Amino acid sequence: MQNTATPTHCPYCALQCGMNLTPAPDGTVEVSERADFPVNRGALCGKGRTAPAVLSSRVRLTSPLVRSGGTLVPATWDEALDRITEGLSRTRAEHGPDACGVFGGGGLTNEKAYTLGKFARVVLGTSQIDYNGRFCMSSAAAGGMKAFGLDRGLPFPLEDIPKSGCVILVGSNLAETMPPSLRFFTELRENGGTLIVIDPRRTKTAEQADLHLMPRPGTDLALALGLLHLVVAEGLVDEEYVRERTAGWEDARAAAMAHWPEYVERITGVPVPQLRETVRMFCEPESAMVLTARGPEQQSKGTDTVSAWINLCLATGRAGRPYSGYGCLTGQGNGQGGREHGQKADQLPGYRKLDDPAARAHVAEVWGVDPDSLPGPGRSAYELLDALGTDIRSLLLMGSNPVVSAPHAAHIEERIKSLDFLAVCDVVLSETAALADVVLPVTQWAEETGTTTNLEGRVLLRRQAITAPDGIRSDLEVMHELADRLGVEKGFPTDPEEVFEELRRASAGGPADYSGITYRRLAEENGVFWPCPTEDTVVHPGTPRLFLDRFATPDGRARFVPVSHRAIAEEPDEEYPVLLTTGRVVAQYQSGAQTRRVDELNAAAPGPFVELHPRLAERLGAAEGDPLAVVSRRGRAVAPARITLGIRPDTVFMPFHWHGEGRANTLTNPALDPTSRMPEFKACAVRVEAVER
């Protein structure tokens, strides 16, 4: 164990805040400020400060577990690995390779995500692999690809935000989801810029805004189209930019003109004067940005919604110019890198498409296999989970907890229980791991080295600061051992830098080109922005700002995508008259599998709640803290009332971090976006009932 401070990064959100870790004499690990990292400049939220608590043997897994007589009991590593080998081999022999599924996570390092995709396709020969990042930023990725020919969360560094003239923040409560980033928006306003927040709740982020719009959940698409209508009607289109740097404007313009302000007000509930003020604030300064998050993206029309916001940026000349553009605030720690290197159903490393013959040939050569041996695209995340126990009979799962995080979660829990075989690699016994046949305890962020890619597209080096306890192995070691047992003796190294060197070769020439990035450069330069095609820092220092000269399309022009408003998949009716939207709270993270094991965080956020307007509470006869049942067509959740004027009267909000009777995702709708296959987490019809005490 080292006795000096090790510079590394937080294990949680996509900011990947810099921190220093120092082992203490009592065996704990101390977190200290790392002011040299530009994303957080030393600032950390409560989750980051308390992250080492999950390293404790008191809360983590310390031994492999196997199911015996219906109970998980400790086992040796050989016994556990042999059980997994037997389970996967039996499934392949009886049902074929596609009966084996693989499910990854947006928290896995680039090395692990890359190896997991390779393991699925080379060792198991299955097409059935996807990851929980599909539930986070897939709609923004699809919209970005359509418009720009490239998907990177932010096409500019966070440090550009304070230099912009106006930022529209759509469906993000970053004051709670990534608190250290709020300072960029505070600096924006200090510099004379303006902040517009669009959210059906008056969140802590909305309280910082110069203008807060509160649309009905699921109507962000209509809102963006109404703003573009006003841009056209008021003569604010940047005609020269549109002519020289875009294509497809006339069709997008025609679609937007069908969404006149009064019509949009009826759909969204946002008054016309606020629509006009938004356009004025956005178009008046020389530069402006639109940043979206899960609010507009986690919808069954999320891709079209993103396209509408991008159209607004393009029509006003706000993309590919300094301190302007469209960006996505990626959520998970490695949500960006996780979708670039092969654990997504339709992708190969370097953000190559799995159905592209040239991409298959390139990656197959790096892997030393026949391109024809690589399976084609598989199911998206929800569709994969929905097929468990029927088409997919065995599942290897790493770094995800779908029993809590998936939509229609009670159904997914039943599908998981119906599997012939389930193996889970995790650091804690999550609700999903508790259902497994084999659970493997794996190393955590502070115990291993590897790279992540933050929301800016900045590739970072997490460094090992401590040694893992005896009996713990890394995910790379797990895949090496399983590959060997399943007949593939080479190609699955356990050293992360060796894996990264192969990833560099596999990504070379692809959209997400990491070939010029090395561990040495990452350590010396505090991260490198992709694409970076050469190690020569003079020739190519990385790409912090995309699209300044051209977009990543064949002709260099951005594409307008014509879109029109459509309703959410499940509108309220007499039986289910209220809209439910979901989200996060500051003291918990994602499914809560790790943060719910930290005493300080649980004290701040001990459990779920139902946030509702006083008018709705009065109709129900509910007081603060009273138990309320929220019922959808998929199930029922019960949690205490939290009454506030900061939410629309037609909407209730629940955080999704908990299992049990307060599980918000029991209620959510798995209706999928036709392009991104994103489920509609953010809007479904419910009724709210008082519960007898």
XYZ file of C-alpha atoms in Angstrom, residues 160-489:
330
model
C -16.246 27.491 -22.400
C -19.637 27.780 -20.673
C -18.861 30.958 -18.674
C -17.717 32.673 -21.876
C -21.032 32.132 -23.669
C -23.730 34.780 -23.866
C -26.651 32.507 -23.000
C -27.158 28.873 -22.021
C -30.452 26.999 -22.265
C -30.309 24.064 -19.870
C -33.005 21.521 -20.740
C -34.066 18.896 -18.204
C -30.983 18.948 -16.009
C -30.773 19.451 -12.263
C -26.994 19.626 -12.220
C -26.972 21.392 -8.842
C -27.858 17.951 -7.456
C -26.621 15.517 -10.094
C -23.152 17.053 -10.609
C -22.798 19.888 -8.083
C -19.201 20.956 -8.865
C -20.302 21.897 -12.397
C -22.682 24.572 -11.098
C -19.807 27.028 -10.742
C -19.479 27.229 -14.549
C -23.040 28.528 -14.714
C -22.502 30.868 -11.781
C -19.492 32.285 -13.630
C -21.612 32.573 -16.780
C -23.986 34.915 -14.978
C -21.149 36.802 -13.281
C -19.728 37.452 -16.759
C -23.023 38.948 -17.934
C -24.413 35.844 -19.622
C -27.874 34.481 -18.946
C -29.116 31.061 -17.871
C -32.483 29.640 -18.950
C -33.590 26.431 -17.217
C -36.353 24.236 -18.614
C -37.777 21.814 -16.048
C -41.266 20.932 -14.762
C -39.873 21.341 -11.232
C -38.319 24.360 -9.562
C -35.119 22.541 -8.706
C -32.023 23.934 -7.034
C -30.677 24.462 -10.531
C -33.795 26.321 -11.664
C -33.411 28.644 -8.683
C -30.143 29.873 -10.242
C -31.763 30.751 -13.577
C -32.569 34.138 -15.063
C -35.628 32.490 -16.626
C -37.287 29.219 -15.641
C -39.778 27.523 -17.977
C -41.948 24.752 -16.471
C -43.303 22.648 -19.349
C -45.553 19.677 -18.917
C -43.364 16.517 -18.831
C -42.884 15.016 -22.277
C -43.476 18.246 -24.222
C -39.877 19.426 -24.722
C -40.117 18.616 -28.436
C -43.051 20.980 -28.934
C -41.278 23.633 -26.881
C -38.150 23.542 -29.052
C -40.250 23.660 -32.221
C -42.191 26.647 -30.903
C -38.951 28.510 -30.222
C -37.703 27.779 -33.743
C -41.030 29.011 -35.147
C -40.491 32.312 -33.349
C -36.882 32.535 -34.577
C -38.179 32.289 -38.148
C -41.162 34.590 -37.610
C -39.022 37.290 -36.024
C -36.323 37.199 -38.713
C -33.596 35.828 -36.430
C -32.341 33.003 -38.677
C -28.620 33.280 -39.478
C -29.166 32.940 -43.220
C -25.478 33.039 -44.171
C -24.559 30.316 -41.688
C -27.490 28.144 -42.759
C -26.491 28.551 -46.411
C -22.782 27.852 -45.921
C -22.646 25.262 -43.123
C -25.900 23.256 -43.135
C -28.238 21.182 -45.279
C -31.947 20.375 -45.060
C -33.160 23.698 -43.684
C -36.324 24.081 -45.757
C -37.915 20.852 -44.536
C -37.009 21.578 -40.905
C -38.325 25.115 -41.266
C -41.633 23.894 -42.673
C -42.049 21.435 -39.797
C -41.340 24.123 -37.204
C -43.773 26.598 -38.728
C -46.651 24.238 -37.911
C -45.935 24.902 -34.206
C -47.152 28.451 -33.648
C -46.747 29.957 -30.153
C -50.345 29.651 -28.932
C -50.456 25.997 -30.034
C -47.202 25.314 -28.192
C -48.535 27.055 -25.075
C -51.551 24.728 -25.090
C -49.292 21.665 -25.359
C -46.558 22.664 -22.935
C -48.234 25.051 -20.511
C -45.434 27.566 -21.072
C -46.916 31.047 -21.655
C -46.250 32.726 -25.007
C -44.472 35.711 -23.367
C -41.960 33.281 -21.862
C -41.400 31.675 -25.263
C -40.709 35.096 -26.778
C -38.391 36.061 -23.917
C -36.452 32.820 -24.349
C -35.886 33.557 -28.032
C -34.790 37.099 -27.248
C -32.312 35.992 -24.581
C -30.930 33.206 -26.769
C -30.551 35.205 -29.976
C -29.409 38.576 -28.626
C -25.806 37.711 -27.635
C -23.078 36.750 -30.079
C -22.777 33.242 -28.658
C -25.199 30.782 -27.031
C -25.515 27.108 -26.116
C -28.207 24.485 -25.595
C -27.352 21.705 -23.140
C -29.741 18.779 -22.689
C -29.851 16.024 -20.102
C -32.150 13.175 -19.194
C -35.322 15.277 -19.081
C -35.793 15.631 -22.847
C -33.766 12.541 -23.721
C -35.480 9.829 -21.638
C -38.599 9.907 -23.769
C -40.058 7.702 -26.475
C -39.407 10.653 -28.790
C -36.081 11.620 -27.224
C -34.085 11.537 -30.470
C -36.538 13.837 -32.234
C -36.519 16.137 -29.202
C -32.725 16.396 -29.331
C -32.948 17.030 -33.082
C -35.356 19.913 -32.465
C -32.960 21.579 -30.026
C -30.074 21.058 -32.449
C -32.196 22.628 -35.216
C -32.624 25.699 -33.011
C -28.840 25.938 -32.635
C -28.227 25.495 -36.354
C -30.844 28.001 -37.482
C -29.304 30.668 -35.247
C -25.696 29.832 -36.176
C -24.950 28.470 -32.724
C -22.974 25.320 -33.585
C -19.351 24.961 -34.620
C -18.577 28.468 -33.422
C -16.677 29.644 -30.324
C -18.609 29.441 -27.044
C -21.679 28.156 -28.867
C -23.241 24.834 -29.705
C -25.377 21.905 -28.674
C -24.140 19.554 -25.962
C -25.359 16.640 -23.854
C -24.610 16.466 -20.127
C -23.663 12.795 -19.970
C -24.632 11.174 -16.683
C -22.615 8.092 -15.740
C -18.930 8.157 -14.907
C -17.859 6.561 -18.178
C -21.098 6.876 -20.078
C -19.187 8.475 -22.967
C -16.350 5.972 -23.230
C -18.675 3.106 -22.410
C -20.604 3.628 -25.631
C -17.508 4.149 -27.786
C -15.643 0.879 -27.465
C -17.949 -2.049 -27.981
C -20.342 -2.892 -25.150
C -23.246 -1.341 -27.052
C -25.376 -3.692 -29.164
C -24.501 -2.165 -32.529
C -20.950 -0.914 -32.060
C -17.320 -1.927 -32.297
C -14.369 -0.070 -30.719
C -13.717 3.471 -31.881
C -17.448 4.091 -32.279
C -17.440 1.946 -35.404
C -20.692 0.420 -36.616
C -20.987 -3.314 -36.258
C -22.727 -3.692 -39.618
C -19.996 -1.809 -41.522
C -17.799 -4.342 -43.427
C -14.735 -2.091 -43.245
C -15.167 -1.621 -39.495
C -15.562 -5.357 -38.978
C -12.444 -6.050 -41.012
C -10.359 -3.511 -39.103
C -11.351 -4.715 -35.638
C -11.197 -8.389 -36.610
C -7.605 -7.904 -37.725
C -6.700 -6.364 -34.363
C -8.436 -9.223 -32.583
C -6.920 -11.892 -34.831
C -10.258 -13.363 -35.910
C -12.204 -13.796 -39.141
C -14.544 -10.819 -39.735
C -17.300 -13.252 -40.665
C -17.075 -14.781 -37.193
C -18.237 -11.562 -35.551
C -21.983 -11.579 -34.826
C -24.215 -8.767 -36.040
C -26.051 -6.152 -33.989
C -28.091 -7.399 -31.049
C -30.943 -6.153 -28.883
C -30.955 -2.812 -27.094
C -30.799 -2.760 -23.291
C -34.494 -2.976 -22.418
C -35.215 -5.418 -25.223
C -32.343 -7.605 -24.038
C -33.629 -7.582 -20.460
C -37.175 -8.253 -21.669
C -35.933 -11.357 -23.508
C -34.333 -12.925 -20.421
C -35.636 -16.368 -19.635
C -37.030 -16.860 -23.145
C -34.628 -16.189 -26.026
C -31.758 -15.392 -23.642
C -31.241 -18.129 -21.069
C -27.978 -17.104 -19.357
C -26.630 -13.661 -18.510
C -23.231 -12.290 -17.515
C -23.740 -8.876 -15.907
C -21.067 -6.347 -14.911
C -21.537 -3.050 -13.109
C -25.302 -2.637 -13.372
C -28.370 -3.067 -11.165
C -31.395 -3.304 -13.494
C -33.698 -4.596 -10.743
C -33.733 -0.976 -9.554
C -32.707 1.020 -12.627
C -34.696 -0.534 -15.499
C -38.156 0.713 -16.469
C -41.105 -1.574 -15.632
C -38.714 -2.910 -13.000
C -40.996 -5.515 -11.437
C -41.323 -7.150 -14.850
C -37.561 -7.058 -15.401
C -37.006 -8.547 -11.948
C -39.255 -11.457 -12.912
C -37.419 -11.886 -16.210
C -34.100 -12.049 -14.348
C -35.509 -14.627 -11.932
C -36.602 -16.760 -14.908
C -33.055 -17.149 -16.262
C -31.429 -20.560 -16.329
C -28.204 -18.956 -15.121
C -27.082 -15.507 -13.916
C -23.547 -14.409 -13.043
C -22.850 -10.942 -11.639
C -19.579 -9.088 -11.116
C -19.944 -6.249 -8.611
C -18.354 -4.581 -5.626
C -21.474 -4.904 -3.437
C -24.386 -7.308 -3.204
C -26.847 -5.236 -5.220
C -30.510 -6.190 -5.563
C -29.676 -7.781 -8.916
C -26.613 -9.625 -7.576
C -28.783 -11.075 -4.800
C -30.699 -13.002 -7.497
C -27.590 -14.468 -9.141
C -26.319 -18.026 -9.269
C -22.738 -16.766 -8.959
C -21.499 -13.402 -7.661
C -17.875 -12.358 -8.126
C -16.332 -9.616 -5.942
C -14.280 -7.265 -8.095
C -11.888 -4.382 -7.577
C -13.068 -0.802 -7.243
C -11.879 2.491 -8.691
C -9.214 3.139 -6.025
C -7.798 -0.374 -6.337
C -7.148 -0.431 -10.072
C -5.777 1.631 -12.914
C -7.776 2.409 -16.025
C -9.154 5.156 -18.217
C -12.524 6.869 -18.382
C -13.881 9.498 -20.768
C -15.782 12.322 -19.144
C -18.708 14.320 -20.508
C -16.342 16.660 -22.389
C -14.731 13.808 -24.346
C -11.626 14.173 -22.158
C -9.928 10.783 -21.702
C -8.601 10.491 -18.140
C -6.324 8.177 -16.195
C -7.628 6.765 -12.947
C -4.672 5.511 -10.916
C -4.534 2.699 -8.406
C -4.085 4.157 -4.928
C -4.450 1.096 -2.683
C -4.243 -2.660 -2.922
C -7.497 -4.617 -3.004
C -8.207 -6.987 -0.110
C -7.313 -10.638 -0.484
C -9.928 -12.548 -2.434
C -10.801 -9.678 -4.786
C -9.988 -9.775 -8.498
C -10.411 -7.274 -11.308
C -13.025 -7.574 -14.052
C -10.137 -7.973 -16.521
C -8.865 -10.972 -14.543
C -12.380 -12.429 -14.507
C -12.699 -12.175 -18.293
C -9.196 -13.576 -18.776
C -10.019 -16.618 -16.629
C -13.404 -17.207 -18.250
C -11.992 -16.843 -21.769
C -9.310 -19.407 -20.944
C -11.853 -21.846 -19.519
C -14.080 -21.356 -22.574
C -11.267 -22.184 -24.982
C -9.776 -18.773 -25.892
C -6.324 -18.765 -24.319
